[in-house]
CSV table of C-alpha atoms in Angstrom, one decimal:
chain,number,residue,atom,x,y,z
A,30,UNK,CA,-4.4,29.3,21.1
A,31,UNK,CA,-3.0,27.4,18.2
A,32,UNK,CA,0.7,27.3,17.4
A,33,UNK,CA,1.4,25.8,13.7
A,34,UNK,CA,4.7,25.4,12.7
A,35,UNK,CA,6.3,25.3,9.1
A,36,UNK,CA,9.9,24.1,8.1
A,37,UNK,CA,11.8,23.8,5.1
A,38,UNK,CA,11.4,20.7,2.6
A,39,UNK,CA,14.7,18.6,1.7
A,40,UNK,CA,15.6,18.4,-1.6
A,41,UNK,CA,14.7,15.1,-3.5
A,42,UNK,CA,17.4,13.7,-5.9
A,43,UNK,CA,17.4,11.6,-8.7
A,44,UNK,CA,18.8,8.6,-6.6
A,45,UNK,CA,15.9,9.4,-4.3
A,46,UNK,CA,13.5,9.2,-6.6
A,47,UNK,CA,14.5,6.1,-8.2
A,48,UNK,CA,15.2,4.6,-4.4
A,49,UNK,CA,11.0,5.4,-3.5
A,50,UNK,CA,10.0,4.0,-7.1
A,51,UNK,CA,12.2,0.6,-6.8
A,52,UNK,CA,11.2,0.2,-3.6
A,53,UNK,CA,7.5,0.3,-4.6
A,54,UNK,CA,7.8,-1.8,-8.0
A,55,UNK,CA,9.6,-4.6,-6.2
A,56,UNK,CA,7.0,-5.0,-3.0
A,57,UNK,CA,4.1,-4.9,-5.7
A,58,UNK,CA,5.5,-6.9,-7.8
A,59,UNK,CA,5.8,-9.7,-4.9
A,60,UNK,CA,2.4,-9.7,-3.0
A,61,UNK,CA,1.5,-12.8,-2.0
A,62,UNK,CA,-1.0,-14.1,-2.7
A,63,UNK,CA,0.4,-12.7,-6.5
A,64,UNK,CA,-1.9,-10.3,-8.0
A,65,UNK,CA,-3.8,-10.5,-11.3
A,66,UNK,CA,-4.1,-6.5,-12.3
A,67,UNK,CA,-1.2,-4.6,-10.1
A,68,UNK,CA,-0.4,-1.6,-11.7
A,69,UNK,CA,3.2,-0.7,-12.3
A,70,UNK,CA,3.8,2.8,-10.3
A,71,UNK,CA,5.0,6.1,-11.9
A,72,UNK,CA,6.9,8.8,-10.5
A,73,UNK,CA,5.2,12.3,-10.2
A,74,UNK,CA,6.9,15.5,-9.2
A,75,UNK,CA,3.5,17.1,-8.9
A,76,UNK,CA,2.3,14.1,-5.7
A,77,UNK,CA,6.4,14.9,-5.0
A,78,UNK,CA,6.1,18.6,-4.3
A,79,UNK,CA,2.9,17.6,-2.7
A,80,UNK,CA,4.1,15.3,0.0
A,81,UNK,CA,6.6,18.0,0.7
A,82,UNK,CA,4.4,20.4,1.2
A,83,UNK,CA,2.2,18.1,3.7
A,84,UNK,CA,5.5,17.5,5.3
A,85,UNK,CA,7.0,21.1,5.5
A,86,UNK,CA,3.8,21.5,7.7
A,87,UNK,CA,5.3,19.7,10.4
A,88,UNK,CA,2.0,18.1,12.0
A,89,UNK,CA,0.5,15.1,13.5
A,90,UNK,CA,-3.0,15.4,12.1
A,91,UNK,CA,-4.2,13.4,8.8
A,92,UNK,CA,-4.3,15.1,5.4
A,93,UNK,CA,-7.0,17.1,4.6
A,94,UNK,CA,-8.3,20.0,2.4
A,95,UNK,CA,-7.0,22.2,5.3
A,96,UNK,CA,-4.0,21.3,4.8
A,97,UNK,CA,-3.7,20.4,1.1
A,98,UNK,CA,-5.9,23.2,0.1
A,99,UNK,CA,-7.5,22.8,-3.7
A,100,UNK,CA,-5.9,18.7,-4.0
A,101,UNK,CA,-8.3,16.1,-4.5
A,102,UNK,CA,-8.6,12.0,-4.9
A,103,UNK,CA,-5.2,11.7,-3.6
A,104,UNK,CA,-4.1,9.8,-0.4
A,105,UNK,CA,-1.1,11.3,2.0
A,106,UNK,CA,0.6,8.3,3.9
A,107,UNK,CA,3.3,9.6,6.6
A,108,UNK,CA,6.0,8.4,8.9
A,109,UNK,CA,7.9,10.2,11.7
A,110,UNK,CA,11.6,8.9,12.0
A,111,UNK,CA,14.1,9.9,15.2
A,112,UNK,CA,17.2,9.6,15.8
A,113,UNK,CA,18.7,10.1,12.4
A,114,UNK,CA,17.9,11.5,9.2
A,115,UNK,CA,16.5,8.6,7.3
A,116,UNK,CA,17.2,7.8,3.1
A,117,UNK,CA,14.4,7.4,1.5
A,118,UNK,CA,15.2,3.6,0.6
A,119,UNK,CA,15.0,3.2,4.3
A,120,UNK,CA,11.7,5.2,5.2
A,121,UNK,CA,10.1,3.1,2.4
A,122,UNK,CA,11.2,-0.3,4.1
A,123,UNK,CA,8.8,1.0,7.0
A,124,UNK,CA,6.2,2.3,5.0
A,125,UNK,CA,6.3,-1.4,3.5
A,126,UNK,CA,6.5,-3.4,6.9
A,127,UNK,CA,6.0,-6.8,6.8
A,128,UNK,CA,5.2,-6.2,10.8
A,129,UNK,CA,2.3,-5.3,9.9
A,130,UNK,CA,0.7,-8.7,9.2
A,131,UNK,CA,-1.9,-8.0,6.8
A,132,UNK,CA,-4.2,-11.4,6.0
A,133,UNK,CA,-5.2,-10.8,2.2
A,134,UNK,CA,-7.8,-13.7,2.8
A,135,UNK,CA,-9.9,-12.5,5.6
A,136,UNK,CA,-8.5,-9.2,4.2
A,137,UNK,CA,-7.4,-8.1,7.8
A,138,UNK,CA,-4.6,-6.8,9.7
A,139,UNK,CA,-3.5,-7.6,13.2
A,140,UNK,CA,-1.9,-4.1,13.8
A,141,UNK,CA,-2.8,-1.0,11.6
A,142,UNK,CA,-1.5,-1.3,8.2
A,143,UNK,CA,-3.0,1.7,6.7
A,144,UNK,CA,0.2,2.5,4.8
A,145,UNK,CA,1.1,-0.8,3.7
A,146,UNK,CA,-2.6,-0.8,2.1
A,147,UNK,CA,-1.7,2.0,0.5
A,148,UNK,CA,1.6,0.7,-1.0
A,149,UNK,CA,0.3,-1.9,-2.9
A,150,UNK,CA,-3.0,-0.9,-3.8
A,151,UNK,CA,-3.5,-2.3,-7.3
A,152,UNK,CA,-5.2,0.8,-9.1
A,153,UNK,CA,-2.8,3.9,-7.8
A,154,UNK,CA,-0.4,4.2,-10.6
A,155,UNK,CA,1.7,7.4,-9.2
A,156,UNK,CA,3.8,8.2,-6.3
A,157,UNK,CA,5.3,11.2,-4.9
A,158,UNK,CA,7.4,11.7,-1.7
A,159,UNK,CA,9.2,14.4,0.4
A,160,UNK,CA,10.9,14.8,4.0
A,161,UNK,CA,11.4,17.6,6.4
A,162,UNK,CA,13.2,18.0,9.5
A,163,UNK,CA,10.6,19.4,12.2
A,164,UNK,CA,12.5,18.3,15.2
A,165,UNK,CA,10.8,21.1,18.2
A,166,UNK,CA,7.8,21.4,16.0
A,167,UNK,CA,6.8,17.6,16.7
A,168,UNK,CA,7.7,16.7,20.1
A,169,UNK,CA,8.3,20.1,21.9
A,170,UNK,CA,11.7,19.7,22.6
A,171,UNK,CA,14.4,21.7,20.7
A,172,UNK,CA,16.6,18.9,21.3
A,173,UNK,CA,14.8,16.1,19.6
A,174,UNK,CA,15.5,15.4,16.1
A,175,UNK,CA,12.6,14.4,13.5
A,176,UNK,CA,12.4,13.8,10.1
A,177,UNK,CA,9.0,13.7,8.9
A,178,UNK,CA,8.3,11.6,5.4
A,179,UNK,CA,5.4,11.9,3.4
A,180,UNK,CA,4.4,10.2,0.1
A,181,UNK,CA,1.2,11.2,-1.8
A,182,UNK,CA,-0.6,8.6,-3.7
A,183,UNK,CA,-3.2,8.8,-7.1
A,184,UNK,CA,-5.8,7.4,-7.3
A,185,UNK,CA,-5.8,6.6,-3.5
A,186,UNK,CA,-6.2,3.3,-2.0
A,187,UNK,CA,-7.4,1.9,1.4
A,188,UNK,CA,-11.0,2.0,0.1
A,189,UNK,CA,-12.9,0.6,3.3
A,190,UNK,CA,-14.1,-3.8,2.8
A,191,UNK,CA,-11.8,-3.3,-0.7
A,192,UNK,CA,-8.8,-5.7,-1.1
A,193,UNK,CA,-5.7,-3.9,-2.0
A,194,UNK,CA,-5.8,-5.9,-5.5
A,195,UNK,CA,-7.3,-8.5,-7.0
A,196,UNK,CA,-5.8,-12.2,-6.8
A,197,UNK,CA,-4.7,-14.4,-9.5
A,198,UNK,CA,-1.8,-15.5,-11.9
A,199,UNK,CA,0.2,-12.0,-12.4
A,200,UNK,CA,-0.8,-10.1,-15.3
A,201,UNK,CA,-3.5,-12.3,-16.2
A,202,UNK,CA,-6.3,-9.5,-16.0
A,203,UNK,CA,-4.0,-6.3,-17.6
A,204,UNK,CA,-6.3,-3.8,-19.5
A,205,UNK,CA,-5.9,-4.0,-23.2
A,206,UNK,CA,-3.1,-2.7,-24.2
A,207,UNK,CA,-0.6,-2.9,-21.3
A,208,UNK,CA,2.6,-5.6,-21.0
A,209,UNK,CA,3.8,-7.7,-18.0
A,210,UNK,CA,7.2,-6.0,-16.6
A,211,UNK,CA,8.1,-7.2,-13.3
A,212,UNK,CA,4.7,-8.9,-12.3
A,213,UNK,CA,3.2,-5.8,-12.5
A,214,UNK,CA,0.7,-4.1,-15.9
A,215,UNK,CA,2.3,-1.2,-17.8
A,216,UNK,CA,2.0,1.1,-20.8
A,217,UNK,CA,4.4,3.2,-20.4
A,218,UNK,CA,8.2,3.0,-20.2
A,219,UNK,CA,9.4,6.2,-19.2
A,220,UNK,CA,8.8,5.8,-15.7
A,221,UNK,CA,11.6,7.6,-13.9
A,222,UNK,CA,12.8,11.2,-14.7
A,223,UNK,CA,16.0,10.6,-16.7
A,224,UNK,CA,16.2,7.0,-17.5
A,225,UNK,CA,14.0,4.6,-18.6
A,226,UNK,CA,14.6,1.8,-16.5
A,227,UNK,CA,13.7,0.6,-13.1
A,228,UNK,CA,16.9,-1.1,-10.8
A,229,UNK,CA,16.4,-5.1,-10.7
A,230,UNK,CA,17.6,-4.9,-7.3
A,231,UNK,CA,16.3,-3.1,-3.8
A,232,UNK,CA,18.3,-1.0,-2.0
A,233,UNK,CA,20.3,-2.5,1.3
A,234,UNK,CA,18.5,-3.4,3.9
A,235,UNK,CA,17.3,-0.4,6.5
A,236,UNK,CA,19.1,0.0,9.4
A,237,UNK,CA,16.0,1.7,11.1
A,238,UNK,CA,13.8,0.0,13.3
A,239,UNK,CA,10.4,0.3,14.9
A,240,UNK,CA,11.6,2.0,17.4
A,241,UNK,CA,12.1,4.5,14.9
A,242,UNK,CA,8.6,5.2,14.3
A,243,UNK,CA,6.5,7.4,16.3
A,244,UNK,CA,3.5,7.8,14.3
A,245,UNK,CA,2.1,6.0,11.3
A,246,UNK,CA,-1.0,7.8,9.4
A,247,UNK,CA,-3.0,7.3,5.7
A,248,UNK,CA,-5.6,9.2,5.3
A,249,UNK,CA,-7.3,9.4,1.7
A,250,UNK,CA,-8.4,12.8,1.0
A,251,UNK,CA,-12.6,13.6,0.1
């Protein structure tokens, strides 16, 4: 007997949005070694209501067309936070962790770093992300709180023996075309919903910690 459980998605806000999309520009725009190509993210409210959709379904398992019915060439990346519901400025600080120890010359990790991968993989231009709370759902216990976050990539990443990008002096290899804005290629400059501008600065610091994390999953879609 199966028991699947569904809750309701939070409601993303413009601060939100521009909280996920900052936190993504600046880490990509600071790989090191610096990267020759990285593309310069977008925000999609499509890959948005997508990730919450994947989230209101409350599960452990990886993203699939199950799941995600009629989605394709996308990748699903998801955290599960206790303890407190998280911002999203703070969820992205573990979705980008430099814990994770990723070694772009032997191109390996010493933990799994699936999501970081994902993060600053050079060729996925848009993001999406959402959050439920799905508490008893998760662990069993009515008691426990948990906030699950998703964020849905395109193109996806984690392409198996690929480097996340390609090394070399930033922008030096942008398609025809594009500019340089914050180390990163671009031809387009209305990247946010209602502005046009991306915040020079990150968000405070997270107060989570790994502790925080229970589970930590990407899985591209077929």
């Amino acid at each position: 007997l199966g028991i699947s459980w569904c809750a309701a998605p939070e409601n993303n806000t413009a601060k939100d949005r521009t909280d996920i999309l900052e936190a993504h520009a600046s880490a990509r725009g600071n790989v090191t070694p610096s990267a020759s190509k990285m593309r310069l993210m977008r925000y999609s409210l499509d890959l948005e209501n997508l990730a919450k959709q994947f989230a209101a379904n409350c599960t452990k398992q990886s993203a699939n067309s199950t799941l995600l019915p009629g989605y394709t060439n996308i990748s699903v990346t998801w955290i599960l936070c206790t303890s407190k519901r998280p911002e999203f400025y703070e969820a992205m600080h573990i979705f980008n962790n430099p814990l994770d120890n990723y070694d772009y010359e032997t191109n390996t990790c010493k933990g799994n770093c699936r999501l970081y991968i994902q993060y600053i993989w050079e060729n996925t231009t848009e993001v999406g992300c959402g959050m439920s709370r799905c508490d008893q759902s998760i662990s069993g216990n009515a008691a426990d709180l948990r906030y699950l976050v998703a964020c849905a990539y395109h193109p996806p990443g984690n392409i198996p023996g690929l480097r996340p990008y390609a090394n070399g002096s930033s922008c030096s290899a942008c398609p025809d075309g594009f500019f340089c804005y914050r180390n990163q290629c671009t031809n387009d400059t209305s990247l946010l919903p209602n502005t046009t501008t991306i915040p020079q600065q990150l968000k405070p610091q997270s107060t989570l910690t790994q502790r925080t994390l229970a589970q930590a999953l990407a899985w591209p879609l077929p």
